[in-house]
């Protein structure tokens, strides 16, 4: 037998921290004894390691213990070795330990190099397997001489253990596929979904995660980020020279390298002035080629279409970076903060918003949360996943906070999710995403499924090509310009459609002349439903309930002289569209027009004021052509509102065309002569 005197052996730790924090006392573990030794080499196929089990190589022993660990709900790592190949008796003993063995010391930060003290998974677990080399039967082999399987932490379920780093692998075939996807510019989330479809696996069941894919792409990054950053700054300065109303801001780090940058276009700033009441700040995407977090500010215009407000690229996702981005955005928008801002569940961003936009209501974007459900719950719930998701949406859309809390508790019990950390986190943050808590805040309908898909599709246009960082600002401009042109076409199509009145009520015909077709359709739905409700005068207002109900209902307060009406359902505050309950009270009170204050400007048939466009448009030929396109679009919008307006517009445009045809065309393609 080999000597047990550790002092006479060379002991090497694969992880130095284990030397300080993990003690494997030989006397405390199961030791080899002649009676317990099994000599059959076939025992490598047994499910559980045992003393005396033999392996041809120490690598074979590691693979066996690793497979056992995976079945049991943990992973392992190499801990320490005794001896060394080529020295004395060579390598004589190896220890394999649970991945949670040892304790990681807290890092001390310095002013020059701050450190992030990340939470460690290590908790001093003593589970291990020890193997020793022996030549007892001639040929050298490895025998299990120590084994302990007592863990001081919970073991993972089979559908969870696969997420441990030791079991997450990307095959060479998958690597090539991912790199090909990256060249097309699609997001990492889209790559994962495509590969799930190709492999016919449920969402969340690939053998790797989005983080693994990002790490892979980072390792293949070949462009010089410093040079690319300089090109990006040059690009922004060039745009600024051509268009003084283009806004951008940036910071440099201690090494004079680009750290953060944000920008916005003149048209975006103008639209924000009208439609910046509710904003989505999407920070869930990254520029895959440079692993840079990307933030995009988006809103909804009066025709229900996405409009771009601004863009930022950040070095990291810290409170400091997000605070800088929010300050830059407010600077672009003349200090005007939105009423409501929707974001992802990012704690650093939440903290930055509370400081930089203290008067803005912060909420979590529901579609960003739901996008994570497959990876969070699909494996946990299995066949009941769709049933659970339907119940989640039912609770999400409730009106009463009390009903939500009661329903949530019942759902957790029904699906056995008491200890699920995602469910715990969702419930603790419910006031930031569940509609019962948000209905008194204006969200412009951006929580609806249709609007979320529209905004997502809009954002994806920015990610369509990411070959050069310097060109990204141009790509965004192209996407915004394309969206503006598409929006103009959709606006004209909406306005040219004949509005079909369904109730014949004076309020309906009045609203049809003021609201955009998109907003009017929402109001019309409520007007139709209002006919199914009854209103009853009460001490300080009206009680409105469905004609089939004997109890319940909504309380409506109406002061005709002040032009004020409000409902306990808070739909107007939430969407800017009056609810069926308020409309029923107005109708009962012989009100033939909706009070002006309840036909918000943001939902009216308005176009960008020509004065603003004239002030911002430079003398460049292309810009003047674009200005003319905007004016023609406004002309079409206003003309389509009535037959009289259409007749006037047709007459004057005919005269204008005749005058234009009389003008000579410059030899310089329409540009003014420089002579």
XYZ file of C-alpha atoms in Angstrom:
675
model
C 0.000 0.000 0.000
C 1.170 3.540 -0.701
C 2.117 5.829 2.184
C -0.616 7.911 3.756
C 1.850 10.600 4.837
C 0.642 13.656 2.919
C 3.809 15.510 3.830
C 5.907 13.180 1.684
C 3.706 13.627 -1.393
C 3.266 16.377 -3.937
C -0.336 17.646 -3.507
C -1.775 19.742 -6.345
C -5.150 21.567 -6.102
C -7.052 22.113 -9.343
C -8.821 25.013 -7.599
C -6.639 26.850 -5.027
C -9.692 28.080 -3.109
C -10.467 24.481 -2.155
C -7.187 24.272 -0.225
C -8.465 26.920 2.159
C -12.131 26.032 2.394
C -12.608 22.286 1.855
C -11.287 19.566 4.138
C -11.746 15.940 3.135
C -10.898 13.990 6.247
C -9.973 10.438 5.247
C -11.096 9.123 8.610
C -14.568 10.593 8.228
C -15.354 8.942 4.916
C -16.064 5.401 3.882
C -12.676 3.647 3.559
C -11.557 0.589 1.664
C -11.436 -2.695 3.529
C -10.696 -6.215 2.214
C -14.248 -7.401 2.926
C -15.801 -4.575 0.933
C -13.560 -4.827 -2.113
C -15.191 -6.105 -5.308
C -12.727 -7.356 -7.885
C -14.931 -7.571 -10.954
C -13.950 -5.014 -13.598
C -17.532 -5.126 -14.870
C -18.621 -3.101 -11.864
C -17.890 0.140 -13.748
C -21.427 -0.244 -15.047
C -22.961 -0.073 -11.567
C -25.183 2.923 -10.853
C -23.574 4.022 -7.550
C -19.841 4.278 -6.803
C -18.570 1.848 -4.123
C -15.308 1.146 -2.345
C -13.084 -1.096 -4.413
C -14.689 -0.226 -7.734
C -12.027 -0.357 -10.464
C -11.330 1.738 -13.561
C -8.688 1.435 -16.241
C -7.888 5.184 -16.109
C -8.597 8.100 -13.811
C -10.477 9.762 -16.705
C -12.824 6.770 -16.869
C -13.468 7.141 -13.144
C -14.233 10.843 -13.601
C -16.693 10.135 -16.419
C -18.448 7.476 -14.330
C -18.770 9.778 -11.294
C -19.936 12.609 -13.560
C -22.752 10.469 -14.994
C -23.757 9.398 -11.475
C -23.823 13.050 -10.395
C -25.977 14.064 -13.346
C -28.544 11.391 -12.503
C -28.477 12.436 -8.848
C -28.936 16.176 -9.394
C -25.481 17.743 -9.077
C -22.235 18.085 -11.020
C -18.605 17.466 -10.074
C -15.175 18.926 -10.592
C -11.593 17.741 -10.113
C -10.424 18.792 -6.651
C -6.829 17.809 -6.014
C -4.182 15.262 -6.964
C -1.347 13.588 -5.073
C 1.844 12.886 -6.914
C 2.825 13.977 -10.392
C 3.413 12.169 -13.670
C 7.119 11.532 -14.200
C 8.061 12.226 -10.578
C 8.655 9.331 -8.136
C 5.651 7.013 -8.141
C 3.857 9.410 -10.445
C 0.213 10.380 -10.001
C -1.114 8.233 -7.169
C -4.398 9.667 -5.967
C -7.211 11.895 -7.257
C -10.193 13.588 -5.593
C -13.432 14.505 -7.358
C -15.881 16.726 -5.465
C -19.395 18.168 -5.731
C -19.554 21.434 -7.681
C -20.715 23.148 -4.479
C -17.688 22.026 -2.443
C -15.455 24.691 -0.919
C -16.190 28.308 -0.093
C -15.257 31.256 -2.269
C -13.726 34.143 -0.264
C -15.226 37.605 -0.696
C -13.110 39.776 -2.971
C -11.762 43.018 -1.568
C -12.293 45.987 -3.859
C -9.796 48.710 -4.546
C -10.418 52.211 -5.813
C -8.391 51.594 -8.954
C -10.078 48.292 -9.795
C -13.552 47.766 -8.320
C -14.693 44.146 -8.097
C -18.175 42.667 -8.297
C -18.799 40.233 -5.469
C -21.035 37.773 -7.239
C -22.970 35.271 -5.188
C -21.150 31.924 -5.209
C -22.872 28.555 -5.456
C -20.246 26.967 -3.196
C -21.456 26.063 0.266
C -18.789 23.719 1.667
C -20.452 20.488 0.500
C -18.425 17.409 1.586
C -19.656 14.931 -1.082
C -16.697 13.433 -2.957
C -15.106 10.378 -4.544
C -11.418 9.475 -4.086
C -9.535 7.088 -6.343
C -6.047 5.619 -5.837
C -3.714 3.942 -8.311
C -2.726 0.354 -7.623
C -0.685 -2.319 -9.420
C -1.889 -5.181 -7.217
C -2.873 -7.395 -10.159
C -0.014 -6.462 -12.499
C -1.359 -3.758 -14.809
C -1.929 -0.358 -13.143
C -5.541 0.529 -12.457
C -7.545 2.967 -10.366
C -9.662 1.898 -7.434
C -12.273 3.824 -5.445
C -10.843 4.229 -1.922
C -13.190 6.881 -0.553
C -16.754 7.918 -1.257
C -19.260 10.181 0.508
C -22.614 11.147 -0.950
C -24.029 13.364 1.797
C -24.880 16.860 0.478
C -25.635 19.932 2.602
C -27.802 21.447 -0.156
C -30.814 20.467 -2.222
C -30.192 18.295 -5.266
C -31.677 19.389 -8.571
C -34.477 17.689 -10.464
C -33.595 15.975 -13.782
C -35.156 18.828 -15.751
C -33.027 21.344 -13.830
C -29.639 19.661 -13.569
C -29.049 20.053 -17.300
C -28.657 23.811 -16.786
C -25.507 23.346 -14.691
C -22.427 24.598 -16.591
C -20.823 21.135 -16.509
C -23.638 19.676 -18.625
C -24.169 22.587 -21.033
C -22.343 21.912 -24.277
C -22.460 23.319 -27.804
C -21.480 20.750 -30.435
C -19.316 21.689 -33.410
C -22.363 21.378 -35.676
C -24.342 23.757 -33.460
C -21.398 26.177 -33.284
C -21.275 26.414 -37.076
C -25.028 26.933 -37.187
C -24.863 29.717 -34.588
C -22.050 31.517 -36.426
C -24.045 31.332 -39.647
C -27.074 32.821 -37.855
C -24.868 35.588 -36.431
C -23.845 36.662 -39.932
C -27.502 37.229 -40.799
C -27.802 39.598 -37.827
C -30.665 37.854 -36.004
C -30.841 38.063 -32.226
C -29.622 35.317 -29.893
C -33.222 34.717 -28.771
C -34.233 34.106 -32.387
C -31.259 31.758 -32.889
C -32.399 29.678 -29.921
C -35.965 29.490 -31.212
C -34.850 28.467 -34.709
C -32.608 25.710 -33.349
C -35.407 24.458 -31.105
C -37.649 24.202 -34.161
C -34.917 22.519 -36.228
C -34.229 19.940 -33.514
C -37.940 19.518 -32.696
C -37.420 20.228 -28.987
C -39.590 22.233 -26.624
C -38.479 25.782 -25.755
C -35.799 25.645 -23.062
C -34.663 22.089 -23.866
C -31.507 22.800 -25.890
C -28.273 21.592 -24.194
C -27.082 25.203 -23.900
C -28.474 28.604 -22.927
C -28.570 32.079 -24.467
C -25.639 33.052 -22.235
C -23.568 30.186 -23.691
C -24.345 31.411 -27.209
C -23.331 34.974 -26.351
C -20.078 33.725 -24.849
C -19.407 31.742 -28.021
C -20.034 34.751 -30.253
C -17.812 36.870 -28.041
C -14.952 34.396 -28.452
C -15.228 34.624 -32.251
C -15.238 38.398 -32.383
C -12.534 39.442 -34.823
C -13.117 43.160 -35.405
C -11.129 45.741 -33.464
C -13.752 47.332 -31.186
C -11.610 50.403 -30.534
C -11.290 51.204 -34.235
C -14.968 50.487 -34.784
C -15.890 52.870 -31.966
C -13.883 55.682 -33.566
C -15.673 55.046 -36.866
C -19.029 55.211 -35.090
C -18.185 58.605 -33.595
C -17.057 59.884 -36.998
C -20.339 58.677 -38.483
C -22.387 60.551 -35.872
C -20.375 63.732 -36.385
C -20.873 63.506 -40.139
C -24.641 63.131 -39.700
C -24.647 66.083 -37.302
C -22.890 68.274 -39.894
C -25.561 67.438 -42.481
C -28.488 67.670 -40.059
C -28.009 70.071 -37.110
C -31.160 68.617 -35.498
C -29.600 65.154 -35.181
C -28.768 64.609 -31.494
C -26.071 62.346 -30.067
C -24.078 62.074 -26.865
C -21.283 59.760 -25.710
C -18.754 59.053 -22.958
C -15.141 57.884 -23.090
C -13.438 55.706 -20.472
C -10.107 56.326 -18.732
C -8.275 54.939 -21.793
C -10.089 57.344 -24.130
C -12.179 54.520 -25.619
C -15.870 54.807 -26.427
C -17.870 53.697 -23.414
C -21.504 54.655 -24.106
C -23.295 56.407 -26.951
C -26.903 57.489 -27.564
C -28.613 59.262 -30.446
C -31.965 60.449 -31.781
C -33.230 61.951 -35.032
C -35.076 65.239 -35.571
C -38.333 63.500 -36.527
C -38.120 61.302 -33.410
C -37.818 64.330 -31.141
C -40.834 65.951 -32.817
C -42.978 62.828 -32.477
C -41.922 62.404 -28.843
C -43.352 65.843 -28.082
C -46.813 64.456 -28.942
C -46.576 60.717 -28.280
C -43.922 60.524 -25.554
C -46.466 60.006 -22.769
C -45.915 56.224 -22.728
C -42.564 54.741 -23.769
C -41.034 51.279 -24.064
C -37.311 51.160 -23.265
C -36.247 47.768 -24.638
C -32.827 46.676 -23.359
C -33.203 42.937 -24.039
C -31.085 42.911 -27.202
C -27.341 43.079 -27.822
C -25.132 43.722 -30.815
C -23.888 40.162 -31.132
C -20.722 41.088 -33.027
C -19.571 43.336 -30.165
C -21.520 41.961 -27.196
C -22.814 45.463 -26.447
C -26.181 45.984 -24.712
C -28.591 47.845 -26.975
C -31.368 50.089 -25.682
C -34.217 51.352 -27.882
C -36.910 53.878 -26.932
C -40.202 53.253 -28.774
C -43.750 54.586 -28.482
C -47.140 54.347 -30.202
C -48.546 57.113 -32.421
C -52.175 58.168 -32.899
C -52.675 55.552 -35.618
C -51.559 52.715 -33.341
C -48.208 52.285 -35.069
C -44.754 52.171 -33.425
C -42.650 55.312 -33.530
C -38.923 55.509 -32.776
C -37.651 57.926 -30.126
C -33.996 57.070 -29.577
C -31.243 54.468 -29.343
C -28.253 53.745 -27.086
C -25.272 51.375 -27.018
C -23.703 50.706 -23.621
C -20.496 49.136 -22.375
C -22.344 47.214 -19.658
C -25.673 46.912 -17.848
C -24.837 48.725 -14.613
C -26.772 51.411 -12.744
C -24.134 53.920 -13.847
C -24.536 53.079 -17.553
C -28.338 53.096 -17.454
C -28.352 56.400 -15.554
C -26.158 57.953 -18.221
C -28.456 56.663 -21.002
C -31.576 58.048 -19.319
C -29.930 61.449 -18.784
C -28.878 61.552 -22.453
C -32.422 60.699 -23.567
C -33.942 63.427 -21.399
C -31.380 65.829 -22.846
C -32.524 65.002 -26.378
C -36.173 65.503 -25.362
C -35.633 68.905 -23.675
C -35.988 67.421 -20.200
C -39.492 66.020 -20.788
C -39.911 62.664 -19.031
C -42.646 60.198 -20.069
C -45.662 59.571 -17.862
C -45.032 55.824 -18.015
C -42.055 53.736 -19.080
C -42.092 49.979 -19.738
C -38.881 47.953 -19.378
C -37.516 44.468 -18.820
C -37.052 43.074 -15.295
C -33.622 44.642 -14.879
C -32.793 45.618 -11.305
C -30.034 48.044 -12.323
C -32.346 49.794 -14.788
C -35.081 49.953 -12.143
C -32.685 51.703 -9.755
C -31.500 54.120 -12.451
C -35.089 55.033 -13.368
C -36.020 55.800 -9.770
C -33.177 58.329 -9.691
C -33.313 59.881 -13.178
C -37.096 59.784 -13.774
C -38.614 59.940 -10.275
C -42.010 61.240 -11.482
C -42.371 58.575 -14.213
C -44.393 55.447 -13.480
C -42.115 52.451 -14.079
C -43.693 49.147 -15.129
C -42.364 45.841 -16.417
C -43.245 45.008 -20.009
C -45.481 41.930 -19.984
C -44.355 40.551 -23.347
C -40.702 40.651 -22.218
C -41.716 38.596 -19.179
C -43.829 36.119 -21.146
C -40.969 35.558 -23.610
C -39.032 33.908 -20.760
C -41.833 31.537 -19.739
C -40.810 28.587 -21.946
C -37.328 28.400 -20.404
C -38.706 29.049 -16.908
C -41.750 26.791 -16.758
C -41.979 24.438 -19.756
C -39.739 21.775 -18.234
C -41.175 22.268 -14.740
C -44.848 22.005 -15.729
C -44.599 19.625 -18.671
C -48.029 18.867 -20.153
C -49.698 21.390 -17.824
C -47.662 24.322 -19.171
C -50.371 25.618 -21.538
C -53.031 25.198 -18.854
C -50.905 27.221 -16.419
C -50.199 29.913 -19.016
C -53.926 30.375 -19.694
C -54.560 30.788 -15.970
C -51.681 33.279 -15.707
C -53.209 35.441 -18.460
C -56.611 35.281 -16.776
C -55.130 36.610 -13.544
C -53.047 39.188 -15.397
C -56.170 40.715 -16.974
C -58.250 40.948 -13.801
C -59.402 44.338 -12.493
C -59.376 43.710 -8.750
C -56.149 43.479 -6.758
C -57.911 41.279 -4.191
C -59.104 38.853 -6.888
C -55.572 38.717 -8.304
C -53.946 37.871 -4.959
C -56.552 35.209 -4.191
C -56.291 33.698 -7.684
C -52.492 33.670 -7.539
C -52.478 31.674 -4.313
C -54.914 29.168 -5.800
C -52.819 28.867 -8.966
C -49.616 28.246 -7.007
C -51.333 25.493 -5.027
C -52.948 23.922 -8.078
C -49.690 23.672 -10.025
C -47.342 22.984 -7.110
C -45.178 26.064 -7.636
C -44.742 27.183 -4.008
C -40.947 27.032 -4.063
C -40.374 28.009 -7.696
C -38.086 31.041 -7.594
C -39.523 32.559 -10.778
C -43.033 32.450 -9.341
C -41.792 33.959 -6.092
C -40.055 36.794 -7.971
C -43.076 37.422 -10.207
C -45.396 37.713 -7.232
C -43.054 40.005 -5.303
C -42.930 42.375 -8.306
C -46.631 42.043 -9.253
C -47.321 45.763 -8.778
C -44.956 46.449 -11.695
C -46.554 44.152 -14.306
C -50.040 42.890 -13.339
C -52.872 44.990 -14.801
C -54.898 45.199 -11.566
C -52.056 47.368 -10.220
C -51.502 49.421 -13.408
C -54.955 50.390 -14.659
C -54.760 53.913 -13.283
C -51.623 54.640 -15.350
C -51.566 55.491 -19.069
C -49.950 52.753 -21.196
C -51.363 53.629 -24.649
C -52.475 50.047 -25.204
C -48.876 48.831 -25.420
C -49.619 45.833 -23.182
C -51.949 44.285 -25.785
C -50.769 41.304 -27.813
C -51.208 43.115 -31.140
C -49.181 46.153 -30.085
C -46.420 44.021 -28.551
C -45.989 42.088 -31.802
C -45.951 45.328 -33.786
C -43.277 46.897 -31.572
C -41.206 43.698 -31.567
C -41.276 43.522 -35.361
C -40.265 47.187 -35.509
C -37.278 46.632 -33.189
C -36.136 43.571 -35.131
C -35.501 45.807 -38.138
C -32.642 47.424 -36.234
C -31.021 44.031 -35.698
C -31.221 42.842 -39.286
C -27.534 43.469 -40.070
C -24.653 43.992 -37.663
C -21.502 43.684 -39.761
C -20.007 47.035 -38.756
C -20.587 48.990 -35.579
C -20.029 52.297 -37.377
C -22.816 51.486 -39.820
C -25.343 50.632 -37.135
C -26.487 54.231 -36.693
C -27.207 54.317 -40.439
C -29.088 51.010 -40.250
C -31.316 52.441 -37.537
C -31.953 55.542 -39.668
C -32.931 53.330 -42.621
C -35.275 51.288 -40.426
C -36.880 54.442 -38.995
C -37.273 55.991 -42.454
C -38.801 52.775 -43.783
C -41.222 52.683 -40.854
C -42.151 56.342 -41.389
C -42.943 55.701 -45.058
C -44.902 52.553 -44.247
C -46.747 54.440 -41.527
C -47.700 57.204 -43.936
C -49.143 54.652 -46.361
C -51.092 52.902 -43.584
C -52.314 56.275 -42.322
C -53.660 57.206 -45.745
C -55.290 53.796 -46.105
C -56.991 54.197 -42.728
C -58.225 57.689 -43.536
C -59.534 56.721 -46.969
C -61.621 53.901 -45.525
C -65.265 54.742 -44.998
C -66.101 54.847 -41.310
C -69.078 52.632 -40.577
C -71.261 53.985 -37.766
C -72.828 51.205 -35.694
C -74.983 52.938 -33.082
C -76.311 56.044 -34.828
C -75.642 57.980 -31.640
C -74.545 61.637 -32.024
C -71.541 60.908 -29.806
C -70.370 58.288 -32.295
C -70.582 60.519 -35.365
C -68.898 63.365 -33.445
C -65.977 61.167 -32.355
C -65.575 59.785 -35.896
C -64.685 63.265 -37.194
C -62.042 63.855 -34.513
C -60.296 60.566 -33.676
C -58.062 58.544 -35.968
C -59.681 55.394 -37.367
C -57.512 53.321 -34.988
C -58.635 55.216 -31.876
C -62.230 55.540 -33.096
C -62.502 51.754 -33.526
C -61.550 51.339 -29.864
C -64.130 53.915 -28.754
C -66.768 52.419 -31.051
C -66.363 49.029 -29.338
C -67.191 50.680 -26.021
C -70.149 52.595 -27.500
C -71.674 49.359 -28.821
C -71.195 47.652 -25.440
C -72.616 50.659 -23.550
C -76.080 49.827 -24.894
C -76.006 46.609 -22.839
C -75.581 48.459 -19.547
C -77.978 50.169 -17.174
C -77.150 53.200 -15.009
C -78.633 53.956 -11.583
C -78.231 57.312 -9.803
C -76.587 56.987 -6.395
C -75.610 59.533 -3.762
C -72.388 60.773 -5.405
C -72.646 59.551 -8.968
C -73.980 56.567 -10.899
C -73.799 52.818 -10.571
C -73.444 51.137 -13.972
C -73.778 47.413 -14.460
C -74.658 44.937 -17.188
C -78.392 44.546 -17.719
C -78.207 40.851 -16.789
C -76.515 41.500 -13.446
C -78.325 42.261 -10.217
C -75.167 43.154 -8.260
C -71.719 44.573 -8.778
C -70.974 47.091 -11.494
C -68.798 50.204 -11.766
C -69.136 53.547 -10.037
C -69.127 56.594 -12.353
C -68.747 60.207 -11.210
C -70.002 62.903 -13.624
C -69.928 66.678 -13.220
C -71.491 68.079 -16.439
C -70.762 71.714 -15.618
C -67.044 71.028 -15.148
C -66.922 68.543 -18.030
C -65.515 65.851 -15.736
C -66.381 62.151 -15.809
C -64.505 59.242 -14.226
C -65.104 55.532 -13.713
C -63.819 53.093 -11.122
C -62.603 50.779 -13.922
C -59.923 53.395 -14.858
C -60.037 52.510 -18.548
C -59.655 56.120 -19.675
C -56.614 56.603 -17.468
C -55.163 53.332 -18.822
C -55.862 53.697 -22.570
C -57.072 57.255 -23.202
C -60.398 55.830 -24.470
C -63.642 56.290 -22.510
C -65.166 53.099 -21.107
C -68.649 51.699 -21.738
C -69.716 52.684 -18.204
C -68.905 56.385 -18.679
C -70.435 56.406 -22.157
C -73.638 54.902 -20.755
C -73.895 57.700 -18.179
C -73.256 60.364 -20.849
C -75.937 58.853 -23.042
C -78.437 58.667 -20.159
C -77.713 62.315 -19.400
C -78.588 63.370 -22.968
C -75.000 64.283 -23.766
C -74.631 64.374 -27.565
C -70.907 65.023 -27.733
C -68.035 63.497 -25.794
C -66.422 66.200 -23.610
C -63.379 67.650 -25.358
C -61.024 66.588 -22.582
C -61.905 62.942 -23.206
C -60.845 63.031 -26.854
C -57.084 63.270 -26.164
C -54.865 65.062 -28.670
C -52.639 61.989 -28.877
C -55.544 60.017 -30.438
C -56.787 62.749 -32.771
C -56.320 63.108 -36.529
C -53.208 65.280 -36.375
C -50.094 65.386 -38.514
C -46.737 66.929 -37.799
C -47.170 70.733 -37.918
C -45.637 72.123 -41.106
C -44.002 74.931 -39.123
C -41.996 72.404 -37.120
C -40.929 70.604 -40.268
C -39.918 73.868 -41.958
C -37.894 74.906 -38.928
C -35.986 71.651 -38.811
C -35.495 70.927 -42.515
C -32.084 71.935 -43.926
C -31.576 73.119 -47.495
C -30.334 69.725 -48.662
C -32.260 68.532 -51.749
C -33.048 65.075 -50.327
C -34.318 66.588 -47.089
C -36.563 69.019 -48.964
C -38.020 66.133 -50.972
C -38.738 64.306 -47.720
C -40.397 67.454 -46.344
C -42.630 67.599 -49.411
C -43.584 63.936 -48.890
C -44.662 64.735 -45.326
C -46.705 67.722 -46.503
C -48.423 65.635 -49.193
C -49.207 62.991 -46.585
C -50.781 65.673 -44.378
C -52.724 66.960 -47.370
C -54.153 63.498 -48.032
C -55.058 63.045 -44.358
C -56.918 66.334 -44.083
C -58.588 66.077 -47.504
C -60.077 62.659 -46.846
C -62.134 63.890 -43.889
C -65.016 65.216 -46.003
C -66.222 65.599 -49.590
C -65.944 69.402 -49.338
C -62.304 69.228 -48.271
C -61.526 66.731 -51.033
C -63.052 69.042 -53.658
C -60.982 72.015 -52.425
C -57.768 69.984 -52.362
C -58.345 68.573 -55.859
C -58.949 72.046 -57.283
C -55.842 73.630 -55.736
C -53.531 70.695 -56.466
C -54.602 70.832 -60.135
C -53.639 74.527 -60.264
C -50.317 73.798 -58.516
C -49.438 71.000 -60.946
C -50.113 73.305 -63.910
C -47.750 75.922 -62.464
C -45.043 73.327 -61.776
C -45.135 72.023 -65.346
C -44.488 75.544 -66.592
C -41.221 75.750 -64.620
C -37.951 74.761 -66.430
C -36.020 71.781 -65.038
C -32.425 72.443 -63.872
C -29.636 70.521 -65.619
C -28.385 69.518 -62.149
C -31.192 67.095 -61.498
C -33.540 69.618 -59.954
C -30.947 71.350 -57.718
C -30.580 75.109 -57.811
C -27.772 76.412 -60.010
C -24.637 77.425 -58.088
C -23.745 80.107 -60.703
